[in-house]
């Protein structure tokens, strides 16, 4: 806020101010409160930095200015706050000349605006302060309504690229959570992924939501202490992969971290991914699918901020492996049909299947997904084996399994218990994670992951009994009116089938998919959406963009629309806080 001219401006008569004790004025658009206290004249911005209440209505005692709205306290001479949730108040240099009081309305700032808001963001993360996080995001991305990858600070009205905020959240979330990579960082990565899909005015909301989740996830948690790398820099990928899998097998956190940290320091990113996915598929459907989903999101987050942050981020994934529940130990995977035995038999045969596969390439047959959705797990395994023999890549196989998982969501019967939405969601998010891994590296582990996903799709079959019909979509529908109807649907409880039908109608009538995703993003970000809902929408957007067939693509947007409708409306408390921050940023008087 410094200018080339630092000229002082007359603001009050000295004797009048001494007699009254305080005064209010405006200098070049800046509201100022003037105080005579303990023989000194002080000038501060009259807007409380917390929520804009006039500080001139506050109390001054013993050198402390107290705002009378939320009792934020400030050291009057320098403006520093006693309360981190309030921020420091701007002070102005004062001179008394010939009986008049002058102030410098444009003092040199203590720190540049970008540095200030970055520091405030870290304070908001540290103390889990929603309003501080919201104000910091808005301050750092002020007027960010254009592309996020162009200018640097000082060359446009936008301050920093969105990746700077993701980086700050990543660094904080990996350092201040002893239990490693958590749900908050998953959502931060997911919100970075949808950044370009939501409306320009919702982009700040997306990062705000991700950073809120990081703050909540780390609140009250002890910090993380790193294990060192091995001193031998010549360990091969195969040796580190072997060691990492063995340490995960016996749930040895420290040993596993040393292996993984050494791998990050010495190997290329695809090799790291291969090691992670191998350990993640040694057991079946780890932690209800969360382990591979978290791995995928960690790697995608590094795509945003750069692989140079892998040394800090990737080793924090270790607890996701060592603490994970192994599904072959769960009864539903063992009875009445021993799915664990089927899976491990497949694991044993996989090397030979890959060696003997047709090099000519594989095209999925018309009934392949129907087989994945069938009631016979043996036939599902046979279908996967046949696809591999015929040349299916891990990416192709994972794509088909992911579509089957999305179909389960679209055909989820609302006669089921509400919590069963989580079951079909976990399968879909897991399969999306496997598909993401398969697009990153073509490794045997991803074939195993695809089969694990297919078995979970099989277990979810009872949630499609009876199946909800997949709407065909009305090509004569009016796509101009559907977005608002969809948002109105989210304002009501239980409009699951209506939401799915509106999406089908919109796409059948040649509505703009980008506008539909923006509408879904708008509906998502105004709600207090939970971890699973935020995950689900991001995965649906990702798979929609990857789909070649229009009918399949529509399923990937119907799935999140139905899931959102099942979980909305909410209290919208996070949006209320963000709206307050926006109004304060625009100079509105919240107290009025």
Coordinates of C-alpha atoms in Angstrom, one line a residue:
X1 CA 0.0 0.0 0.0
X2 CA 3.1 2.3 -0.1
X3 CA 3.0 5.1 -2.7
X4 CA 5.7 7.3 -4.3
X5 CA 4.4 10.2 -2.2
X6 CA 4.5 9.9 1.6
X7 CA 3.2 13.4 2.3
X8 CA 1.5 14.0 5.6
X9 CA -2.2 15.2 5.7
X10 CA -3.8 17.4 8.3
X11 CA -6.5 15.4 10.1
X12 CA -7.4 17.3 13.3
X13 CA -6.8 20.2 15.7
X14 CA -4.5 19.1 18.4
X15 CA -6.2 20.8 21.3
X16 CA -9.7 19.5 20.2
X17 CA -8.4 16.0 20.0
X18 CA -6.8 16.2 23.4
X19 CA -10.0 17.5 24.9
X20 CA -12.3 14.9 23.2
X21 CA -9.8 12.0 23.5
X22 CA -10.7 10.6 20.1
X23 CA -11.8 11.5 16.6
X24 CA -12.8 9.9 13.4
X25 CA -11.8 11.0 9.9
X26 CA -11.3 9.8 6.4
X27 CA -8.1 10.4 4.5
X28 CA -8.1 9.5 0.8
X29 CA -10.7 6.9 1.3
X30 CA -9.1 5.4 4.4
X31 CA -11.2 5.5 7.6
X32 CA -9.1 6.6 10.6
X33 CA -9.5 6.6 14.3
X34 CA -7.4 9.1 16.2
X35 CA -6.7 8.7 19.9
X36 CA -5.1 10.9 22.6
X37 CA -3.8 8.4 25.2
X38 CA -1.0 8.7 27.8
X39 CA 0.1 12.0 26.4
X40 CA 0.5 10.6 22.8
X41 CA -1.5 11.0 19.6
X42 CA -2.2 7.6 17.8
X43 CA -3.8 6.9 14.5
X44 CA -5.2 3.6 13.4
X45 CA -7.4 2.3 10.6
X46 CA -10.9 2.6 12.0
X47 CA -12.0 -0.7 10.6
X48 CA -11.3 -3.6 13.0
X49 CA -9.2 -6.1 11.0
X50 CA -11.4 -8.9 12.4
X51 CA -14.8 -7.9 11.0
X52 CA -14.7 -4.2 10.3
X53 CA -16.4 -2.8 13.4
X54 CA -15.4 0.9 14.0
X55 CA -12.5 0.9 16.5
X56 CA -13.4 4.4 17.5
X57 CA -16.3 2.9 19.4
X58 CA -13.8 0.7 21.4
X59 CA -12.0 1.2 24.6
X60 CA -8.4 2.4 25.2
X61 CA -6.8 1.5 28.5
X62 CA -3.2 0.9 29.5
X63 CA -2.0 1.2 25.9
X64 CA -4.5 -1.4 24.6
X65 CA -7.3 -0.7 22.2
X66 CA -10.2 -3.1 22.5
X67 CA -12.9 -3.5 19.8
X68 CA -16.4 -3.6 21.4
X69 CA -17.8 -6.2 18.9
X70 CA -15.7 -9.3 19.5
X71 CA -13.3 -7.9 22.0
X72 CA -10.2 -8.1 19.8
X73 CA -7.3 -6.3 21.5
X74 CA -4.5 -4.3 19.8
X75 CA -1.3 -2.7 21.1
X76 CA -2.2 0.9 20.3
X77 CA 1.2 2.3 19.3
X78 CA 2.0 -0.4 16.7
X79 CA -1.3 -2.1 15.9
X80 CA -0.2 -5.6 16.8
X81 CA -3.0 -7.8 18.0
X82 CA -3.1 -9.9 21.2
X83 CA -5.6 -12.2 19.4
X84 CA -4.3 -14.1 16.3
X85 CA -7.9 -14.5 15.0
X86 CA -8.1 -10.7 14.6
X87 CA -5.0 -9.7 12.6
X88 CA -3.0 -6.6 13.3
X89 CA -4.6 -3.2 12.6
X90 CA -2.9 -0.6 10.3
X91 CA -1.3 2.3 12.2
X92 CA -0.2 5.6 10.7
X93 CA 2.7 7.9 11.6
X94 CA 1.6 11.1 13.4
X95 CA 3.2 14.5 13.6
X96 CA 1.9 17.6 15.4
X97 CA 2.7 20.9 13.6
X98 CA 1.7 24.3 14.8
X99 CA -1.3 23.0 16.8
X100 CA -2.5 20.6 14.1
X101 CA -2.3 16.8 13.8
X102 CA -1.0 15.3 10.6
X103 CA -0.8 11.7 9.5
X104 CA 1.0 9.8 6.8
X105 CA -1.8 7.9 5.1
X106 CA 0.6 5.7 3.1
X107 CA 3.3 4.4 5.5
X108 CA 5.7 1.8 4.3
X109 CA 4.2 -1.6 5.1
X110 CA 5.9 -3.9 7.6
X111 CA 5.7 -6.7 5.0
X112 CA 4.6 -7.0 1.4
X113 CA 0.9 -7.9 0.9
X114 CA 1.7 -11.4 -0.4
X115 CA 4.0 -12.1 2.5
X116 CA 1.4 -10.8 4.9
X117 CA -1.4 -13.0 3.6
X118 CA 0.9 -16.1 3.4
X119 CA 1.8 -15.6 7.0
X120 CA -1.8 -15.1 7.9
X121 CA -2.8 -18.3 6.0
X122 CA -0.2 -20.3 8.0
X123 CA -1.6 -18.7 11.2
X124 CA -5.1 -19.7 10.2
X125 CA -4.0 -23.3 9.5
X126 CA -2.1 -23.5 12.8
X127 CA -5.0 -22.3 14.9
X128 CA -7.8 -23.7 12.7
X129 CA -9.3 -20.2 12.1
X130 CA -11.9 -20.3 9.3
X131 CA -12.3 -16.6 8.8
X132 CA -8.5 -16.0 8.8
X133 CA -8.1 -18.8 6.2
X134 CA -10.9 -17.3 4.1
X135 CA -9.5 -13.8 4.2
X136 CA -6.0 -15.1 3.4
X137 CA -7.2 -17.1 0.3
X138 CA -9.1 -14.0 -0.9
X139 CA -6.1 -11.8 -0.3
X140 CA -3.7 -14.0 -2.1
X141 CA -6.1 -14.7 -5.1
X142 CA -7.6 -11.2 -5.2
X143 CA -9.5 -10.7 -8.5
X144 CA -8.5 -14.2 -9.7
X145 CA -11.1 -14.4 -12.4
X146 CA -8.8 -15.3 -15.3
X147 CA -6.5 -18.2 -16.0
X148 CA -4.5 -19.3 -13.0
X149 CA -1.1 -19.9 -14.7
X150 CA -0.2 -16.6 -16.2
X151 CA 1.2 -13.6 -14.4
X152 CA 3.5 -13.1 -11.4
X153 CA 2.8 -10.8 -8.4
X154 CA 2.9 -7.2 -9.4
X155 CA 2.1 -7.7 -13.1
X156 CA -1.7 -8.0 -12.7
X157 CA -4.4 -7.6 -10.1
X158 CA -3.9 -11.3 -9.2
X159 CA -1.3 -11.8 -6.5
X160 CA -0.1 -15.4 -6.6
X161 CA -0.8 -18.6 -8.6
X162 CA -3.2 -21.1 -7.0
X163 CA -0.4 -23.6 -6.7
X164 CA 1.2 -21.4 -4.0
X165 CA -1.8 -22.0 -1.7
X166 CA -1.7 -25.7 -2.5
X167 CA 2.0 -25.8 -1.6
X168 CA 1.4 -24.0 1.7
X169 CA -1.3 -26.4 2.6
X170 CA 0.8 -29.4 1.6
X171 CA 3.8 -28.3 3.6
X172 CA 1.7 -27.6 6.7
X173 CA -0.4 -30.7 6.4
X174 CA 2.6 -33.0 6.1
X175 CA 4.6 -31.4 8.9
X176 CA 2.0 -31.0 11.5
X177 CA 0.2 -34.4 11.5
X178 CA 2.2 -37.2 13.1
X179 CA -0.2 -39.8 11.5
X180 CA 0.9 -38.8 8.1
X181 CA -1.1 -38.0 4.9
X182 CA -4.7 -37.4 6.0
X183 CA -8.1 -36.7 4.6
X184 CA -7.5 -32.9 4.6
X185 CA -4.6 -33.2 2.1
X186 CA -6.7 -35.5 0.0
X187 CA -9.4 -32.9 -0.2
X188 CA -6.8 -30.1 -0.9
X189 CA -5.6 -32.2 -3.8
X190 CA -9.1 -32.8 -5.0
X191 CA -10.0 -29.1 -4.9
X192 CA -6.8 -28.3 -6.9
X193 CA -8.0 -30.8 -9.5
X194 CA -11.4 -29.1 -9.9
X195 CA -10.0 -25.6 -9.8
X196 CA -10.5 -25.1 -13.6
X197 CA -13.9 -26.8 -13.6
X198 CA -15.7 -24.5 -11.2
X199 CA -16.8 -20.9 -11.9
X200 CA -14.0 -18.3 -11.6
X201 CA -15.8 -16.8 -8.6
X202 CA -15.8 -20.3 -6.9
X203 CA -12.1 -21.0 -7.4
X204 CA -11.2 -19.3 -4.2
X205 CA -14.0 -21.2 -2.5
X206 CA -12.5 -24.5 -3.7
X207 CA -9.0 -23.8 -2.2
X208 CA -10.6 -22.4 0.9
X209 CA -12.5 -25.7 1.4
X210 CA -9.3 -27.7 0.8
X211 CA -7.3 -25.6 3.3
X212 CA -10.1 -25.8 5.9
X213 CA -9.9 -29.6 5.7
X214 CA -6.1 -29.4 6.3
X215 CA -6.6 -27.1 9.3
X216 CA -9.2 -29.4 10.8
X217 CA -7.2 -32.5 10.1
X218 CA -4.1 -31.1 11.9
X219 CA -5.9 -29.4 14.7
X220 CA -4.6 -30.7 18.1
X221 CA -2.3 -33.2 16.4
X222 CA 1.4 -33.6 17.2
X223 CA 4.0 -32.7 14.5
X224 CA 5.6 -35.3 12.4
X225 CA 9.3 -36.3 12.9
X226 CA 11.2 -37.6 9.9
X227 CA 13.2 -40.8 9.6
X228 CA 16.5 -40.4 7.7
X229 CA 17.3 -42.0 4.4
X230 CA 19.7 -44.9 4.2
X231 CA 23.3 -43.7 3.7
X232 CA 23.8 -46.0 0.7
X233 CA 22.8 -44.0 -2.4
X234 CA 23.2 -47.0 -4.7
X235 CA 20.3 -49.1 -3.6
X236 CA 18.3 -50.4 -6.6
X237 CA 14.6 -49.9 -7.2
X238 CA 14.0 -53.6 -6.8
X239 CA 15.8 -53.8 -3.5
X240 CA 14.0 -50.7 -2.1
X241 CA 10.7 -52.1 -3.4
X242 CA 11.3 -55.4 -1.7
X243 CA 12.2 -53.8 1.6
X244 CA 9.3 -51.4 1.5
X245 CA 6.8 -54.2 0.9
X246 CA 8.4 -56.4 3.7
X247 CA 8.3 -53.5 6.2
X248 CA 4.7 -52.7 5.3
X249 CA 3.8 -56.4 5.7
X250 CA 4.9 -56.4 9.3
X251 CA 3.5 -52.9 9.9
X252 CA 7.0 -51.4 10.6
X253 CA 6.4 -47.6 10.2
X254 CA 10.0 -46.5 10.8
X255 CA 11.6 -49.1 8.5
X256 CA 9.0 -48.4 5.8
X257 CA 9.6 -44.7 6.0
X258 CA 13.4 -45.1 5.6
X259 CA 12.9 -47.3 2.5
X260 CA 10.4 -44.8 1.0
X261 CA 12.4 -41.7 1.8
X262 CA 15.5 -43.3 0.3
X263 CA 13.5 -44.2 -2.8
X264 CA 12.3 -40.6 -3.2
X265 CA 15.9 -39.3 -2.9
X266 CA 17.4 -41.7 -5.5
X267 CA 14.6 -42.9 -8.0
X268 CA 12.5 -41.4 -10.7
X269 CA 8.8 -40.5 -10.1
X270 CA 7.4 -43.5 -12.1
X271 CA 9.6 -45.9 -10.0
X272 CA 8.3 -44.4 -6.8
X273 CA 4.7 -44.8 -8.0
X274 CA 5.4 -48.5 -8.9
X275 CA 6.7 -49.1 -5.4
X276 CA 3.7 -47.5 -3.8
X277 CA 1.2 -49.4 -5.9
X278 CA 3.0 -52.7 -5.4
X279 CA 2.8 -52.4 -1.6
X280 CA -0.8 -51.1 -1.9
X281 CA -2.0 -54.2 -3.7
X282 CA -0.1 -56.9 -1.8
X283 CA -3.2 -57.1 0.3
X284 CA -6.8 -56.7 -0.8
X285 CA -8.7 -53.4 -1.1
X286 CA -6.6 -51.8 1.7
X287 CA -8.6 -49.7 4.2
X288 CA -11.8 -49.9 2.3
X289 CA -10.0 -48.5 -0.7
X290 CA -8.6 -45.4 1.0
X291 CA -4.9 -46.4 0.8
X292 CA -4.7 -46.3 -3.0
X293 CA -7.0 -43.3 -3.3
X294 CA -4.7 -41.4 -0.9
X295 CA -1.6 -42.5 -2.9
X296 CA -3.2 -41.3 -6.1
X297 CA -4.2 -37.9 -4.6
X298 CA -0.7 -37.4 -3.2
X299 CA 0.8 -37.9 -6.6
X300 CA -1.8 -35.7 -8.3
X301 CA -1.1 -32.9 -5.7
X302 CA 2.6 -33.2 -6.6
X303 CA 1.6 -32.7 -10.2
X304 CA 0.3 -29.3 -9.2
X305 CA 3.1 -28.1 -7.0
X306 CA 6.1 -29.9 -8.4
X307 CA 8.0 -33.1 -7.7
X308 CA 10.6 -31.2 -5.7
X309 CA 8.1 -31.4 -2.8
X310 CA 8.0 -35.3 -2.9
X311 CA 10.6 -35.6 -0.3
X312 CA 8.3 -34.0 2.2
X313 CA 5.0 -35.4 1.0
X314 CA 5.5 -39.0 -0.2
X315 CA 7.0 -40.5 3.1
X316 CA 3.9 -39.3 5.0
X317 CA 1.9 -42.0 3.1
X318 CA 3.5 -44.8 5.2
X319 CA 0.8 -45.0 7.9
X320 CA -1.8 -45.4 5.1
X321 CA -0.1 -48.7 4.4
X322 CA 1.1 -49.9 7.8
X323 CA -2.2 -49.1 9.7
X324 CA -4.6 -50.2 6.9
X325 CA -7.2 -52.8 7.4
X326 CA -6.8 -55.8 5.0
X327 CA -10.0 -56.8 3.4
X328 CA -9.1 -60.5 3.1
X329 CA -9.3 -60.4 6.9
X330 CA -13.0 -59.2 6.7
X331 CA -15.8 -61.8 6.8
X332 CA -17.6 -60.4 3.8
X333 CA -14.5 -61.1 1.7
X334 CA -14.3 -64.7 2.9
X335 CA -17.9 -65.9 3.2
X336 CA -20.0 -67.3 1.7
X337 CA -17.6 -67.2 -1.2
X338 CA -13.9 -66.9 -0.4
X339 CA -13.0 -63.8 -2.5
X340 CA -9.6 -63.6 -0.9
X341 CA -8.7 -67.0 -2.2
X342 CA -9.8 -66.0 -5.7
X343 CA -7.8 -62.8 -5.6
X344 CA -4.6 -64.3 -4.3
X345 CA -4.9 -67.1 -6.9
X346 CA -5.1 -64.3 -9.5
X347 CA -2.0 -62.7 -8.0
X348 CA -0.1 -65.9 -8.4
X349 CA -1.2 -66.3 -12.1
X350 CA -0.7 -62.7 -13.1
X351 CA 3.0 -62.9 -14.2
X352 CA 2.2 -65.7 -16.6
X353 CA -0.9 -63.9 -17.9
X354 CA 1.1 -60.8 -18.6
X355 CA 3.9 -62.8 -20.3
X356 CA 1.4 -64.6 -22.6
X357 CA -0.9 -61.7 -23.4
X358 CA -1.7 -60.8 -27.0
X359 CA 0.5 -57.9 -28.2
X360 CA -2.1 -56.8 -30.7
X361 CA -4.1 -54.7 -28.3
X362 CA -7.5 -55.2 -26.6
X363 CA -10.9 -53.7 -27.3
X364 CA -13.6 -54.2 -24.7
X365 CA -16.4 -56.4 -25.8
X366 CA -20.0 -55.1 -25.6
X367 CA -20.8 -57.3 -22.6
X368 CA -17.6 -56.8 -20.6
X369 CA -19.0 -54.3 -18.1
X370 CA -22.1 -56.4 -17.7
X371 CA -19.9 -59.3 -16.6
X372 CA -18.2 -57.0 -14.1
X373 CA -21.7 -56.2 -12.7
X374 CA -22.8 -59.8 -12.6
X375 CA -23.6 -62.0 -9.5
X376 CA -20.8 -64.5 -10.1
X377 CA -17.4 -63.6 -8.8
X378 CA -15.8 -66.5 -10.6
X379 CA -17.1 -65.1 -14.0
X380 CA -15.8 -61.7 -13.1
X381 CA -12.3 -63.0 -12.4
X382 CA -12.5 -65.0 -15.7
X383 CA -13.5 -61.9 -17.6
X384 CA -10.5 -60.0 -16.2
X385 CA -8.2 -62.9 -17.0
X386 CA -9.5 -63.0 -20.5
X387 CA -9.0 -59.3 -21.0
X388 CA -5.4 -59.5 -19.9
X389 CA -4.7 -62.5 -22.2
X390 CA -6.2 -60.5 -25.1
X391 CA -3.8 -57.6 -24.5
X392 CA -5.7 -55.3 -22.1
X393 CA -3.5 -52.6 -20.5
X394 CA -3.9 -51.8 -16.8
X395 CA -5.3 -48.5 -17.8
X396 CA -8.0 -50.0 -20.1
X397 CA -8.9 -52.6 -17.4
X398 CA -9.1 -50.0 -14.6
X399 CA -11.2 -47.7 -16.9
X400 CA -13.8 -50.5 -17.3
X401 CA -13.9 -51.3 -13.6
X402 CA -14.3 -47.6 -12.7
X403 CA -17.3 -47.4 -15.1
X404 CA -18.8 -50.4 -13.4
X405 CA -18.3 -48.8 -10.0
X406 CA -19.9 -45.5 -11.2
X407 CA -22.9 -47.5 -12.5
X408 CA -23.4 -48.9 -9.0
X409 CA -23.7 -45.3 -7.8
X410 CA -26.1 -44.3 -10.5
X411 CA -28.2 -47.4 -9.8
X412 CA -28.0 -47.1 -6.0
X413 CA -31.5 -47.8 -4.7
X414 CA -32.8 -45.2 -2.2
X415 CA -34.5 -48.0 -0.3
X416 CA -31.1 -48.8 1.1
X417 CA -29.9 -47.4 4.4
X418 CA -28.4 -44.0 4.1
X419 CA -24.9 -45.0 5.2
X420 CA -24.7 -47.5 2.4
X421 CA -24.0 -44.5 0.1
X422 CA -20.5 -44.7 1.6
X423 CA -20.1 -48.3 0.4
X424 CA -20.6 -47.6 -3.3
X425 CA -18.6 -44.3 -2.9
X426 CA -15.6 -46.1 -1.5
X427 CA -15.5 -48.5 -4.5
X428 CA -15.8 -45.7 -7.0
X429 CA -13.1 -43.5 -5.4
X430 CA -10.8 -46.6 -5.1
X431 CA -11.3 -47.5 -8.7
X432 CA -10.7 -43.9 -9.7
X433 CA -7.4 -44.1 -7.8
X434 CA -6.4 -47.3 -9.5
X435 CA -7.2 -45.7 -12.9
X436 CA -5.1 -42.7 -12.0
X437 CA -2.2 -45.0 -11.1
X438 CA -2.6 -47.0 -14.3
X439 CA -2.4 -43.8 -16.3
X440 CA 0.8 -42.9 -14.5
X441 CA 2.7 -46.3 -14.7
X442 CA 1.9 -49.6 -16.4
X443 CA 2.8 -52.0 -13.6
X444 CA 1.5 -55.4 -12.6
X445 CA 0.2 -53.9 -9.3
X446 CA -2.4 -51.9 -11.2
X447 CA -3.9 -55.1 -12.7
X448 CA -4.2 -56.4 -9.2
X449 CA -5.8 -53.2 -8.1
X450 CA -8.3 -53.4 -10.9
X451 CA -9.3 -56.9 -9.8
X452 CA -9.7 -55.7 -6.2
X453 CA -12.0 -53.0 -7.5
X454 CA -14.0 -55.5 -9.5
X455 CA -14.4 -57.7 -6.4
X456 CA -15.7 -54.6 -4.5
X457 CA -18.1 -53.9 -7.3
X458 CA -19.3 -57.4 -6.9
X459 CA -19.8 -57.0 -3.2
X460 CA -21.8 -53.9 -3.8
X461 CA -24.4 -55.7 -6.0
X462 CA -27.0 -55.9 -3.2
X463 CA -27.2 -52.1 -3.2
X464 CA -28.6 -52.2 -6.7
X465 CA -31.4 -54.5 -5.6
X466 CA -33.6 -53.4 -7.2
X467 CA -31.5 -51.2 -9.4
X468 CA -32.5 -47.6 -9.8
X469 CA -33.2 -47.0 -13.5
X470 CA -30.6 -45.0 -15.4
X471 CA -32.5 -42.2 -17.1
X472 CA -32.1 -42.0 -20.9
X473 CA -32.3 -38.2 -21.0
X474 CA -34.8 -36.0 -22.9
X475 CA -33.2 -34.5 -26.0
X476 CA -36.1 -31.9 -26.1
X477 CA -35.3 -30.6 -22.6
X478 CA -34.3 -27.0 -22.2
X479 CA -30.7 -26.9 -21.1
X480 CA -30.9 -23.2 -20.2
X481 CA -33.3 -23.9 -17.3
X482 CA -31.8 -27.1 -15.9
X483 CA -28.8 -25.7 -14.0
X484 CA -31.1 -23.6 -11.7
X485 CA -33.5 -26.6 -11.3
X486 CA -30.5 -28.7 -10.3
X487 CA -29.5 -26.2 -7.7
X488 CA -33.1 -26.1 -6.4
X489 CA -33.0 -29.9 -6.2
X490 CA -30.0 -29.7 -3.8
X491 CA -32.0 -27.3 -1.6
X492 CA -34.4 -30.2 -0.8
X493 CA -33.8 -33.4 1.0
X494 CA -33.9 -36.7 -0.9
X495 CA -34.2 -35.5 -4.5
X496 CA -31.7 -38.2 -5.6
X497 CA -33.5 -39.5 -8.7
X498 CA -34.5 -36.0 -9.8
X499 CA -30.9 -34.9 -9.7
X500 CA -29.8 -37.8 -11.9
X501 CA -32.6 -37.2 -14.4
X502 CA -31.8 -33.5 -14.7
X503 CA -28.2 -34.3 -15.5
X504 CA -29.3 -36.9 -18.1
X505 CA -31.7 -34.4 -19.7
X506 CA -29.1 -31.6 -19.8
X507 CA -26.5 -33.7 -21.6
X508 CA -29.1 -35.4 -23.9
X509 CA -30.2 -31.9 -25.0
X510 CA -26.6 -30.9 -25.9
X511 CA -26.1 -28.7 -22.9
X512 CA -22.5 -27.5 -22.3
X513 CA -20.7 -30.0 -20.1
X514 CA -18.4 -27.3 -18.7
X515 CA -21.4 -25.3 -17.6
X516 CA -22.9 -28.4 -16.0
X517 CA -19.7 -29.1 -14.1
X518 CA -19.6 -25.4 -13.0
X519 CA -23.1 -25.8 -11.7
X520 CA -22.3 -29.0 -9.8
X521 CA -19.2 -27.2 -8.4
X522 CA -21.4 -24.2 -7.3
X523 CA -23.7 -26.6 -5.5
X524 CA -20.9 -28.4 -3.9
X525 CA -18.9 -25.4 -2.6
X526 CA -21.8 -23.6 -1.0
X527 CA -22.5 -26.6 1.2
X528 CA -20.7 -28.0 4.2
X529 CA -19.9 -31.0 2.0
X530 CA -18.2 -33.9 3.8
X531 CA -15.0 -35.7 2.9
X532 CA -16.7 -38.3 0.7
X533 CA -18.9 -35.8 -1.2
X534 CA -15.9 -33.7 -2.1
X535 CA -14.0 -36.8 -3.2
X536 CA -17.0 -38.1 -5.2
X537 CA -17.5 -34.9 -7.2
X538 CA -13.8 -34.6 -8.1
X539 CA -13.6 -38.2 -9.2
X540 CA -16.7 -37.8 -11.3
X541 CA -15.3 -34.8 -13.1
X542 CA -12.0 -36.6 -13.7
X543 CA -13.7 -39.7 -15.2
X544 CA -16.1 -37.5 -17.3
X545 CA -13.1 -35.8 -18.9
X546 CA -11.6 -39.2 -19.7
X547 CA -14.7 -40.9 -21.1
X548 CA -14.9 -41.3 -24.9
X549 CA -18.5 -42.5 -25.1
X550 CA -21.2 -39.8 -24.4
X551 CA -23.5 -42.3 -22.7
X552 CA -20.8 -43.4 -20.4
X553 CA -19.7 -39.8 -19.8
X554 CA -23.2 -38.9 -18.6
X555 CA -23.0 -41.6 -15.9
X556 CA -19.9 -40.0 -14.5
X557 CA -21.8 -36.7 -13.8
X558 CA -25.1 -38.4 -12.8
X559 CA -23.2 -40.3 -10.1
X560 CA -22.0 -37.1 -8.2
X561 CA -25.3 -35.4 -8.8
X562 CA -27.2 -38.2 -7.1
X563 CA -24.6 -38.4 -4.3
X564 CA -24.8 -34.7 -3.7
X565 CA -28.6 -34.8 -3.7
X566 CA -28.5 -37.6 -1.1
X567 CA -26.3 -35.5 1.3
X568 CA -27.7 -31.9 0.7
X569 CA -28.7 -29.5 1.9
X570 CA -26.4 -28.7 4.9
X571 CA -26.0 -25.8 7.3
X572 CA -23.6 -24.0 4.9
X573 CA -21.6 -22.6 7.7
X574 CA -18.3 -22.6 5.8
X575 CA -20.0 -20.6 3.0
X576 CA -21.3 -18.1 5.5
X577 CA -17.8 -17.5 6.8
X578 CA -16.4 -17.2 3.3
X579 CA -19.1 -14.7 2.3
X580 CA -18.2 -12.6 5.4
X581 CA -14.6 -12.6 4.3
X582 CA -15.6 -11.5 0.7
X583 CA -17.8 -8.7 2.0
X584 CA -14.9 -7.5 4.3
X585 CA -12.5 -7.6 1.3
X586 CA -14.9 -5.4 -0.7
X587 CA -15.1 -2.9 2.2
X588 CA -18.7 -3.6 3.3
X589 CA -19.8 -2.7 6.8
X590 CA -20.8 -6.1 8.1
X591 CA -22.0 -4.6 11.4
X592 CA -24.6 -2.6 9.6

